[in-house]
Coordinates of C-alpha atoms and ligand atoms in Angstrom, one line a residue:
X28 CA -6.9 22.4 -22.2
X29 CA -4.6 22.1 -19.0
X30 CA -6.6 21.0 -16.1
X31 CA -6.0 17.9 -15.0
X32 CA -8.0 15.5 -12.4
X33 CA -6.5 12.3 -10.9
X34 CA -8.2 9.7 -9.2
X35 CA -6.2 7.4 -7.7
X36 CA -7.4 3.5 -6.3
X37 CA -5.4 0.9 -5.5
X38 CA -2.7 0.3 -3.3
X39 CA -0.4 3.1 -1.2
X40 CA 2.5 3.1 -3.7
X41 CA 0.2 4.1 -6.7
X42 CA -0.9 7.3 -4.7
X43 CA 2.5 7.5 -4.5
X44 CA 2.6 7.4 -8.4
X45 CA 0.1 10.0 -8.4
X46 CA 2.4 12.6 -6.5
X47 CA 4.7 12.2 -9.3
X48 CA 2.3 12.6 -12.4
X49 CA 0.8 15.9 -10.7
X50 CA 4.8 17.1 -10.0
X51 CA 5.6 15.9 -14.1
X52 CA 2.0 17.6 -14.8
X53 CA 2.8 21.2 -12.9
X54 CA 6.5 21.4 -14.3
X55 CA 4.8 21.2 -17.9
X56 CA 2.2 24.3 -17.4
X57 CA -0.9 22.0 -16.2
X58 CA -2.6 22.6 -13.1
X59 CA -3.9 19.8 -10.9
X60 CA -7.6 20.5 -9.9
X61 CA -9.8 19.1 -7.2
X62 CA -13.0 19.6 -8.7
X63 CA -13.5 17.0 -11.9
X64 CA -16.5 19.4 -12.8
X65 CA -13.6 21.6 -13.8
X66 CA -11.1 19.7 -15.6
X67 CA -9.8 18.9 -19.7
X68 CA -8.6 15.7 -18.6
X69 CA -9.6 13.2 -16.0
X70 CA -6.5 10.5 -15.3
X71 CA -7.5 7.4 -13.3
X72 CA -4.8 5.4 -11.5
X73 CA -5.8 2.3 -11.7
X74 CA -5.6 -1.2 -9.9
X75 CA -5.6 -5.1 -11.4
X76 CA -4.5 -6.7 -8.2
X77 CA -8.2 -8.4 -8.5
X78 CA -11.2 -8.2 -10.4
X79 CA -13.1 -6.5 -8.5
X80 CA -11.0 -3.8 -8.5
X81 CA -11.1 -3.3 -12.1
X82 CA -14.6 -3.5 -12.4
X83 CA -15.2 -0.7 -10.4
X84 CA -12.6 1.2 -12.6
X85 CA -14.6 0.0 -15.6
X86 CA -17.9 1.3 -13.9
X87 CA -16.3 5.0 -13.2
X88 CA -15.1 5.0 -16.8
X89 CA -18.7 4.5 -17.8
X90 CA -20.3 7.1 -15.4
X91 CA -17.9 10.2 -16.8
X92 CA -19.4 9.3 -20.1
X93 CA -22.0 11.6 -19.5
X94 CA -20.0 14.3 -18.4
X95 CA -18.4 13.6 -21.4
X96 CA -21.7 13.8 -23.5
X97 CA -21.5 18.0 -22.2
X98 CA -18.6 19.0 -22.8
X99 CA -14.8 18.1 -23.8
X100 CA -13.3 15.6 -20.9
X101 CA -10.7 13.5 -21.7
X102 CA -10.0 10.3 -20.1
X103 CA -6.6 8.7 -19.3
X104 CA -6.6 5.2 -17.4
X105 CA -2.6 5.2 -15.8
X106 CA -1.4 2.1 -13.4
X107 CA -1.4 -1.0 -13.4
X108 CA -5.0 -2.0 -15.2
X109 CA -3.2 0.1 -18.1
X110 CA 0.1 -2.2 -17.9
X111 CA -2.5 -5.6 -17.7
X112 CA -5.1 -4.4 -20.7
X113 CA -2.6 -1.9 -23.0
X114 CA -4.8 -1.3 -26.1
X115 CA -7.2 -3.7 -25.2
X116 CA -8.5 -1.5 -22.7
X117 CA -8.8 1.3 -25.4
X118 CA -10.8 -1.0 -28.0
X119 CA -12.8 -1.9 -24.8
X120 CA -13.6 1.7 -23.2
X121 CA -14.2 3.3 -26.5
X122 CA -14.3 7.0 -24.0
X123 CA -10.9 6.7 -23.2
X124 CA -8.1 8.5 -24.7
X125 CA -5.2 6.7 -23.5
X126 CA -3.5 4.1 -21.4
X127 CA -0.3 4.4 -19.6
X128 CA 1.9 1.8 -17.6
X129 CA 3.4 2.9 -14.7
X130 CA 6.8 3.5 -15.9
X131 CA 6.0 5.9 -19.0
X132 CA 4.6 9.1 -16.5
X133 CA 7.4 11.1 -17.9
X134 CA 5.4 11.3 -21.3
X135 CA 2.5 12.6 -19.9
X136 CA 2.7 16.7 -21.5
X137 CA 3.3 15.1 -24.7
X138 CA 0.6 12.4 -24.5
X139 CA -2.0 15.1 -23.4
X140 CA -1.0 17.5 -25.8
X141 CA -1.8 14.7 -28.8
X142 CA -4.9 13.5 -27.0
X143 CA -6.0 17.1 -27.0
X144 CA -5.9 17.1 -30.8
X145 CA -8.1 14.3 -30.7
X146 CA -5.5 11.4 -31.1
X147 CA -5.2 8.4 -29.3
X148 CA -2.0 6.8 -27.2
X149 CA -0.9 3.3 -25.6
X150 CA 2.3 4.0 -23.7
X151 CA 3.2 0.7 -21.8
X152 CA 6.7 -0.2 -21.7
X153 CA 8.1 -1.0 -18.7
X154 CA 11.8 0.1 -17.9
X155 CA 14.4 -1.6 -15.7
X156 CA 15.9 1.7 -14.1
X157 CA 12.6 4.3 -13.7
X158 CA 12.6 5.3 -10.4
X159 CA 11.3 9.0 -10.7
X160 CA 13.9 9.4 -8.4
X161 CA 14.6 13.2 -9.2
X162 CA 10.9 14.2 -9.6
X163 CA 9.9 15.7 -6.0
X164 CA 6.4 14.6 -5.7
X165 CA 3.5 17.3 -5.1
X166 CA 1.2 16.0 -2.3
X167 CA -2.1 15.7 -3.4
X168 CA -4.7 16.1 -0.6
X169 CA -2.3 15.2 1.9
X170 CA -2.8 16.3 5.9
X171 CA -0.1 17.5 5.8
X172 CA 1.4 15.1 8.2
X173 CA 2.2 11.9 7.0
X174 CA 3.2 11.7 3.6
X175 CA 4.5 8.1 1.4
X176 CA 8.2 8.1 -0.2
X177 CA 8.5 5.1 -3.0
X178 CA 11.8 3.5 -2.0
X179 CA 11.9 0.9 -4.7
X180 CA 9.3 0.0 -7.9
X181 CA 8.5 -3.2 -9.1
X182 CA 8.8 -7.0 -8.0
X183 CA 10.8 -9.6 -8.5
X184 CA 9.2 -12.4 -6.4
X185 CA 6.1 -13.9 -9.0
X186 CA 3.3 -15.0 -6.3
X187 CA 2.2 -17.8 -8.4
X188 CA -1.5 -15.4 -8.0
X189 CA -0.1 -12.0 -8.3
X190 CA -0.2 -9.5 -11.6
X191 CA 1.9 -7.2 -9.7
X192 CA 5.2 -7.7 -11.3
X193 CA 3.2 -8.0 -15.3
X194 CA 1.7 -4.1 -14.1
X195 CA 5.3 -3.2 -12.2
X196 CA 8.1 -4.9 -13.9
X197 CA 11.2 -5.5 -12.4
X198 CA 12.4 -4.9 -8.8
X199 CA 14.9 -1.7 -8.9
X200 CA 15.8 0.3 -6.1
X201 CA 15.9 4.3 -5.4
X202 CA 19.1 6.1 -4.8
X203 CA 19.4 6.5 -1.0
X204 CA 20.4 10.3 -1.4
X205 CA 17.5 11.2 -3.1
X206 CA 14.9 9.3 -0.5
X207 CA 16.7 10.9 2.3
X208 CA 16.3 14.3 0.6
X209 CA 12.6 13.7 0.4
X210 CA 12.3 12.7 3.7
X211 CA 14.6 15.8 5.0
X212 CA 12.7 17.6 3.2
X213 CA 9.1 16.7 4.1
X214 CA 10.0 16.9 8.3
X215 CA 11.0 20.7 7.0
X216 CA 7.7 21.7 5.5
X217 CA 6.2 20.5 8.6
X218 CA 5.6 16.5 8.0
X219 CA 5.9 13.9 10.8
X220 CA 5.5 10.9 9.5
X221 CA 7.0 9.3 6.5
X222 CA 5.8 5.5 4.9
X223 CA 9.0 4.2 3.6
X224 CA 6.9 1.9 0.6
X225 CA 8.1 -0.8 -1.9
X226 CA 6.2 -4.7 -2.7
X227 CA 8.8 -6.0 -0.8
X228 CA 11.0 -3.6 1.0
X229 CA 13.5 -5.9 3.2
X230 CA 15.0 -6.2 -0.5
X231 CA 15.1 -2.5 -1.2
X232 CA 19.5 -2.2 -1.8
X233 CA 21.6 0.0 -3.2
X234 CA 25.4 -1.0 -4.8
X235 CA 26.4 2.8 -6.1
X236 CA 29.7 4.5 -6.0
X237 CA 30.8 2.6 -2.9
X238 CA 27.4 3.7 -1.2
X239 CA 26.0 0.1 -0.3
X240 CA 22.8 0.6 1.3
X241 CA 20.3 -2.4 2.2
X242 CA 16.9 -1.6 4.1
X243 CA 18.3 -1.3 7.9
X244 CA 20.7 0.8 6.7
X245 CA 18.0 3.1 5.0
X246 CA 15.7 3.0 7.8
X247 CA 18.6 3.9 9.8
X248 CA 19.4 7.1 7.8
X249 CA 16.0 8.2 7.7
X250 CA 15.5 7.6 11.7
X251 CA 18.3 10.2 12.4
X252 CA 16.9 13.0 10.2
X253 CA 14.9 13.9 13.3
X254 CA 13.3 11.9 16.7
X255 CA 10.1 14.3 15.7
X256 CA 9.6 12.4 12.4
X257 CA 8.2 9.2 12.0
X258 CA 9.3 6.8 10.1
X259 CA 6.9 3.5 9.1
X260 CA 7.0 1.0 6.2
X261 CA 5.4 -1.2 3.6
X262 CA 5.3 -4.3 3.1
X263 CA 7.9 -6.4 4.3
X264 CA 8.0 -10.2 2.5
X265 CA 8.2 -12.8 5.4
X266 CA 10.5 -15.1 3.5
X267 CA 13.3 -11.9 3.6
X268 CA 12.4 -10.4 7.3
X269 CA 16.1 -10.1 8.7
X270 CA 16.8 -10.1 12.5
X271 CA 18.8 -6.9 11.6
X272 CA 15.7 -4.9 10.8
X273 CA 14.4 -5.7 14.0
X274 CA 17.4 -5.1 15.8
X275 CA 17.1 -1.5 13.8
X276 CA 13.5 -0.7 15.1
X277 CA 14.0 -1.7 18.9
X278 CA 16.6 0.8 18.8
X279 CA 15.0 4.1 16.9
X280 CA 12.1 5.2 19.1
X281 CA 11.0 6.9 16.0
X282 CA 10.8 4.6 13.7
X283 CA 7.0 3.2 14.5
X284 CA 6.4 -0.6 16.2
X285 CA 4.1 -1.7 13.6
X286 CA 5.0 -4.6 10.4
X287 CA 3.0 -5.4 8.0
X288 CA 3.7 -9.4 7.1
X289 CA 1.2 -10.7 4.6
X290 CA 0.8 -14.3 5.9
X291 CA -1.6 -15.4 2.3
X292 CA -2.0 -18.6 4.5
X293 CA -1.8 -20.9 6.9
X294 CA -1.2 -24.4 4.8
X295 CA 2.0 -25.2 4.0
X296 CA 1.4 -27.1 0.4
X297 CA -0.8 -23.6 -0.4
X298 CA 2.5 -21.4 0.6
X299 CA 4.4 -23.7 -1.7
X300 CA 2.3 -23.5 -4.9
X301 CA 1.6 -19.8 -4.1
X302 CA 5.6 -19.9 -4.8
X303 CA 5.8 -17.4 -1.3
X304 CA 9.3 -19.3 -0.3
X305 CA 8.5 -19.9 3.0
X306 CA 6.8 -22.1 5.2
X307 CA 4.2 -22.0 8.6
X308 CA 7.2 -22.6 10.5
X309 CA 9.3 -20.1 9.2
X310 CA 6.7 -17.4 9.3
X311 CA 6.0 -18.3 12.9
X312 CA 9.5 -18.3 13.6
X313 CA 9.5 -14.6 12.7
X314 CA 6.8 -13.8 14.7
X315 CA 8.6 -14.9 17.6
X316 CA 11.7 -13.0 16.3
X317 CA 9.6 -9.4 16.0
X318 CA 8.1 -10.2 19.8
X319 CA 11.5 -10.9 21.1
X320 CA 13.1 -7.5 19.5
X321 CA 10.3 -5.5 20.4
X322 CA 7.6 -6.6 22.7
X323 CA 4.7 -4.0 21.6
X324 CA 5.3 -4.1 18.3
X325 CA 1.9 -4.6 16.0
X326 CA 1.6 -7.1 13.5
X327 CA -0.8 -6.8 10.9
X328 CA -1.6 -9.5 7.7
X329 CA -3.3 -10.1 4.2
X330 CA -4.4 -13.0 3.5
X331 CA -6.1 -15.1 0.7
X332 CA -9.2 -17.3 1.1
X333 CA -9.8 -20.0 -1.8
X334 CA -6.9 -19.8 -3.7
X335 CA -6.3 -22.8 -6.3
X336 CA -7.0 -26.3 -4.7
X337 CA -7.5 -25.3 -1.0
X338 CA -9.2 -27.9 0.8
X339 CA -11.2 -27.4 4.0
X340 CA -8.6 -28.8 5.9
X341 CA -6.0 -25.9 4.7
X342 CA -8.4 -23.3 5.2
X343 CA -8.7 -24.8 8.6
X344 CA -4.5 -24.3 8.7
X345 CA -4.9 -20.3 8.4
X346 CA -7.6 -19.8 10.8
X347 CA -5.4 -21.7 13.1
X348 CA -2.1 -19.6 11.8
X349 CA -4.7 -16.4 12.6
X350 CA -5.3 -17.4 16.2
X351 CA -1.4 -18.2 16.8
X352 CA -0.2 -14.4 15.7
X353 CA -3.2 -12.7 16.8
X354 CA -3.0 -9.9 14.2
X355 CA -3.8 -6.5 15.3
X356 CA -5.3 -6.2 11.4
X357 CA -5.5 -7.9 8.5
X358 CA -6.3 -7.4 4.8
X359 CA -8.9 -10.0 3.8
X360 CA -9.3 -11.3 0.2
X361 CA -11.4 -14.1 -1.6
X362 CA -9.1 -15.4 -4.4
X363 CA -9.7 -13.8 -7.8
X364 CA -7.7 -15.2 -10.9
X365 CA -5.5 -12.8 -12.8
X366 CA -4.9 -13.3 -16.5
X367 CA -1.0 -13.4 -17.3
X368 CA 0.0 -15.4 -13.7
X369 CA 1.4 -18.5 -13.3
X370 CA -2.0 -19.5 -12.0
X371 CA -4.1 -18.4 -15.0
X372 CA -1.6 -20.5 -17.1
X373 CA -1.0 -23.3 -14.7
X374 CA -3.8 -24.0 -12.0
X375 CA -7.7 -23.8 -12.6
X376 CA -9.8 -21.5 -10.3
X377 CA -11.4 -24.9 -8.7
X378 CA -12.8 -23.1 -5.2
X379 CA -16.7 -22.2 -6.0
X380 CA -17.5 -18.9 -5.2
X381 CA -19.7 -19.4 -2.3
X382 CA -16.9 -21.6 -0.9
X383 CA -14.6 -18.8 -1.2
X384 CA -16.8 -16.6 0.4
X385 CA -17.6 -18.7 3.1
X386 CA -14.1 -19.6 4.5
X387 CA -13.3 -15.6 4.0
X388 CA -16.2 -14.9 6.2
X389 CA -14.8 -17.4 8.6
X390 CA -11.6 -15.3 8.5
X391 CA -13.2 -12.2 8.9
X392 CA -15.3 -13.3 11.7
X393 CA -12.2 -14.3 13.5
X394 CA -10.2 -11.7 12.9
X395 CA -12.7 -9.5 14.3
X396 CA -12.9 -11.2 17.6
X397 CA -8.9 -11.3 18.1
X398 CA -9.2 -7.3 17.3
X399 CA -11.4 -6.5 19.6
X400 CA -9.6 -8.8 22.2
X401 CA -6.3 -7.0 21.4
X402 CA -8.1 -3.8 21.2
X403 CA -9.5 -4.5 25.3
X404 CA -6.0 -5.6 26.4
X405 CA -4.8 -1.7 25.8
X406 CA -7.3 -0.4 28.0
X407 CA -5.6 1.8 30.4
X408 CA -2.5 2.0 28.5
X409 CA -1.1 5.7 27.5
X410 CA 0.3 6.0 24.1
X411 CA 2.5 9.2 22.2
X412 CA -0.2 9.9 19.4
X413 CA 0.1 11.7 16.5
X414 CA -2.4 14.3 15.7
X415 CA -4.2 13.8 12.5
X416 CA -7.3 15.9 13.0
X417 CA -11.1 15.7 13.3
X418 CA -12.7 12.2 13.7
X419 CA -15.3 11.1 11.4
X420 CA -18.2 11.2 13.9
X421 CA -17.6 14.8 15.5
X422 CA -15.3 18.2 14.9
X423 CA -15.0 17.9 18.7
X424 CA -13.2 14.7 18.7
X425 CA -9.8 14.4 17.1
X426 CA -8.1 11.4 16.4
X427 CA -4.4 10.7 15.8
X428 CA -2.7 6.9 15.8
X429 CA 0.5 5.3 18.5
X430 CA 3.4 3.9 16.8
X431 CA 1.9 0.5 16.7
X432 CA -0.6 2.6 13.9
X433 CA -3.9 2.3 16.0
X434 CA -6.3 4.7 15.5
X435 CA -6.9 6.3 19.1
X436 CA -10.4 9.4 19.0
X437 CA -9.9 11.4 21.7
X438 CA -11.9 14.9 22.9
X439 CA -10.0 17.7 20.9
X440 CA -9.4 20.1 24.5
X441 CA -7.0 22.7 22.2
X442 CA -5.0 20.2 20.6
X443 CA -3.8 21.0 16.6
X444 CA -3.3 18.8 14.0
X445 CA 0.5 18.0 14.0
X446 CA 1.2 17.8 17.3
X447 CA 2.3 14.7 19.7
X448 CA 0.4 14.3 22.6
X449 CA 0.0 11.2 25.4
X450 CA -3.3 9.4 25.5
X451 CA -4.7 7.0 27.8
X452 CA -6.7 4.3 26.6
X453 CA -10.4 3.9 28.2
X454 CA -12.5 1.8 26.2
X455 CA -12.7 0.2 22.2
X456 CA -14.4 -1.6 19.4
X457 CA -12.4 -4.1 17.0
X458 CA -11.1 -1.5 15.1
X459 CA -10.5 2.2 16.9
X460 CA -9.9 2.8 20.5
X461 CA -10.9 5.7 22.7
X462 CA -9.0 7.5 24.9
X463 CA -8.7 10.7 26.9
X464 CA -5.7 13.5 26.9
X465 CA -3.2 13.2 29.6
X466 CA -1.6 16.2 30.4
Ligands
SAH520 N1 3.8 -7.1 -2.1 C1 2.9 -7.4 -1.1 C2 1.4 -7.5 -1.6 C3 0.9 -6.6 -2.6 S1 -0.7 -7.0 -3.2 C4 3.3 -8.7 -0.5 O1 3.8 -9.5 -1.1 O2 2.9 -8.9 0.6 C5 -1.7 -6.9 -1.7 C6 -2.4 -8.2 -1.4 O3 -3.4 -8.5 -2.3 C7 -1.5 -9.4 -1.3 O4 -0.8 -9.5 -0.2 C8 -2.6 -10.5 -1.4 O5 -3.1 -10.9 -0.2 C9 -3.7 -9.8 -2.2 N2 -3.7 -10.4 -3.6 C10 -2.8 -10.3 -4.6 N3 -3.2 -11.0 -5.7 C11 -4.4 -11.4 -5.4 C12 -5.4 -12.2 -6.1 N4 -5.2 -12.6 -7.4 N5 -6.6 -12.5 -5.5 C13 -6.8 -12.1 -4.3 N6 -6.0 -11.4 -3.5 C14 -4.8 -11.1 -4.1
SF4_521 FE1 2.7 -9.8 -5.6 FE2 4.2 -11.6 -4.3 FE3 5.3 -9.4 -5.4 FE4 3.7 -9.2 -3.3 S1 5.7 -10.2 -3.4 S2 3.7 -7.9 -5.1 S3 2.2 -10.7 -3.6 S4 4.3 -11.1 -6.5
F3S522 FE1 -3.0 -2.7 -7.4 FE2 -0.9 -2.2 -8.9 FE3 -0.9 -1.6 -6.3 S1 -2.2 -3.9 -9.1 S2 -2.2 -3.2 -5.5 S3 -2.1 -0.7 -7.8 S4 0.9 -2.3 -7.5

């Protein structure tokens, strides 16, 4: 019993998470397949952010039962739905061996090593100081290309809605050192792009052995390992976006012209009781900041539709904050309520469902139409683009994204994987444009 499958859903920094557990996993004699057909034990990393999300983590736990049902597979559920449920989820999902929070990976040969003797284990404390920050990741069906470094865990910031900091636990930040050793290291096996991630990185510091270090500086450091790599982030809190960031980005052609700012919404009283500590005004504010520091950056959103009290008139309020930014993309969501937030203890899930999906539908439709109206203004326009390889439609066509992280298909004439090339916009839909090579 030593092969080991992970499945990984959720959000970027839990694929992360899963480049640890298969580096912990390799240093302890297991080996990391790719085919589930062939492994002892199948670990899902797993998402709560809504319920959706857990269902369909419920619904795969159900469908390996008959794998199950021919031969010995073990089932670990990992992340965040572990952290929410604990031993709940193992009375619930009576096929699973074991649950484990996010900060326990460490105890994974031991836990799989009972579990293969037929015992069952809740591991789900969450530490103060886990960062995994000596455990080099292995890169689990990367390109190659771009890989993610985990700059920071946790979050400190209780979104009256959000179960991220029950599943993550408390903010802590990575030793710079080690992050820039990752990064130095990736550009030399080949890498060109790094995601610099953390819930809220423009809090990511560092107070160590006169080494103070807040997120600028970081980026800063990472921007001179090379002008060849990369460097992007994820996700930046509005209420902490600093003008020195900005200043940072305009002056690193490398690092890419692209925030992520998760608006939730338009309505002031809704930003207020969603406790995001900032208003319209002061999200707009840094809007104009970003456009002033760097013209062509792109700005991308999530948002929430029908959280807790949102009248139509609110609603109205972030369709209106949606046509004022003019998001390149944004991350939709109907409002689902999370046991264990200040919501599910304070506020009552008063928006009916079909209202909730209505006013998200309004959003998407929107959204779609300033896409594609961003997405025409770049006809014409030549961007550097970084190689990622075949498109989805044809082997012919290769595809690759600009700074500002659009995807841009392109007819392949020679060009590899990995490599930078310049190409000229000539036509789009809301979500991809098309170009041709310039040479
Ligand atoms: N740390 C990031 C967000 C992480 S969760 C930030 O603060 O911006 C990703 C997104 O999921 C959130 O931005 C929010 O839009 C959405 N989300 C979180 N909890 C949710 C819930 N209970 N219902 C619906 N969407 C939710
Ligand atoms: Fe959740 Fe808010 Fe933290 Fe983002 S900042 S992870 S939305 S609590
Ligand atoms: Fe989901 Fe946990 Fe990420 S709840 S969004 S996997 S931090």
């Amino acid at each position: 019993m030593n092969k080991v499958y992970i499945e990984t859903y959720g959000c970027q920094m839990n694929f992360a998470d899963s480049e640890i557990v298969g580096s912990i996993l390799q240093k302890n004699e297991y080996v990391v397949v790719k085919d589930v057909e062939e492994a002892d034990f199948v670990l899902i990393n797993t998402c709560a952010i809504r319920d959706n999300a857990e269902q369909r983590i419920r619904k795969r736990v159900k469908e390996l039962r008959a794998m199950q049902n021919r031969r010995v597979l073990k089932i670990g559920i990992l992340g965040c739905m572990a952290e929410r449920l604990k031993t709940q989820l193992l009375e619930e999902e009576d096929n699973v061996s074991f649950v484990m929070g996010p900060d326990s990976y460490r105890k994974l040969p031991e836990v799989l090593a009972l579990v293969a003797k037929g015992e069952k284990s809740a591991e789900t404390e969450l530490s103060e100081v886990e960062t995994y920050s000596d455990i080099a990741p292995v890169r689990l069906d990367g390109n190659g290309i771009s890989a993610y470094i985990s700059i920071m865990r946790g979050c400190e910031n209780f979104c009256a809605y959000c179960v991220v900091p029950y599943t993550r636990g408390h903010e802590r930040s990575r030793d710079p050192r080690s992050i820039e050793q990752e990064a130095r290291t990736l550009f030399e096996q080949g890498y060109k792009e790094v995601t610099l991630l953390g819930q809220n990185v423009n809090s990511y510091r560092w107070n160590c052995d006169q080494d103070q270090v807040g997120f600028p500086e970081l980026m800063e450091r990472i921007a001179q390992i090379s002008p060849l790599l990369r460097v992007r982030f994820a996700t930046s809190h509005p209420k902490d976006l600093s003008d020195e960031l900005l200043q940072v980005m305009a002056k690193y052609p490398n690092i890419c012209k692209c925030i992520h700012l998760p608006v939730q919404s338009g309505s002031e009283r809704m930003l207020k009781i969603m406790n995001r500590k900032y208003t319209p005004e002061w999200y707009l504010n840094r809007i104009e900041a970003i456009r002033r520091y760097i013209p062509d950056c792109s700005i991308t959103t999530d948002v929430i539709a029908g959280f807790c009290t949102e009248t139509e008139e609110e609603h109205q309020m972030t369709l209106d904050m949606f046509r004022k930014v003019r998001y390149d993309y944004a991350y939709m969501f109907k409002f689902s309520m999370r046991g264990g937030t200040y919501a599910s203890k304070y506020m009552q899930d008063d928006i009916p469902d079909d209202v909730k999906t209505r006013r998200l539908e309004e959003i998407i439709a929107l959204q779609g139409e300033i896409a594609l109206e961003n997405n025409r203004q770049e006809i014409g326009r030549t961007y550097e683009v970084l190689v990622e390889g075949p498109s989805h439609r044809s082997k012919e066509q290769y595809c690759g994204r600009n700074s500002q992280n659009k995807m841009i298909v392109f007819d392949r004439e020679g060009v590899e994987a990995g490599q930078y090339v310049h190409v000229q916009v000539t036509d789009c839909t809301s979500a991809t444009l098309l170009g041709k090579l310039v040479k």
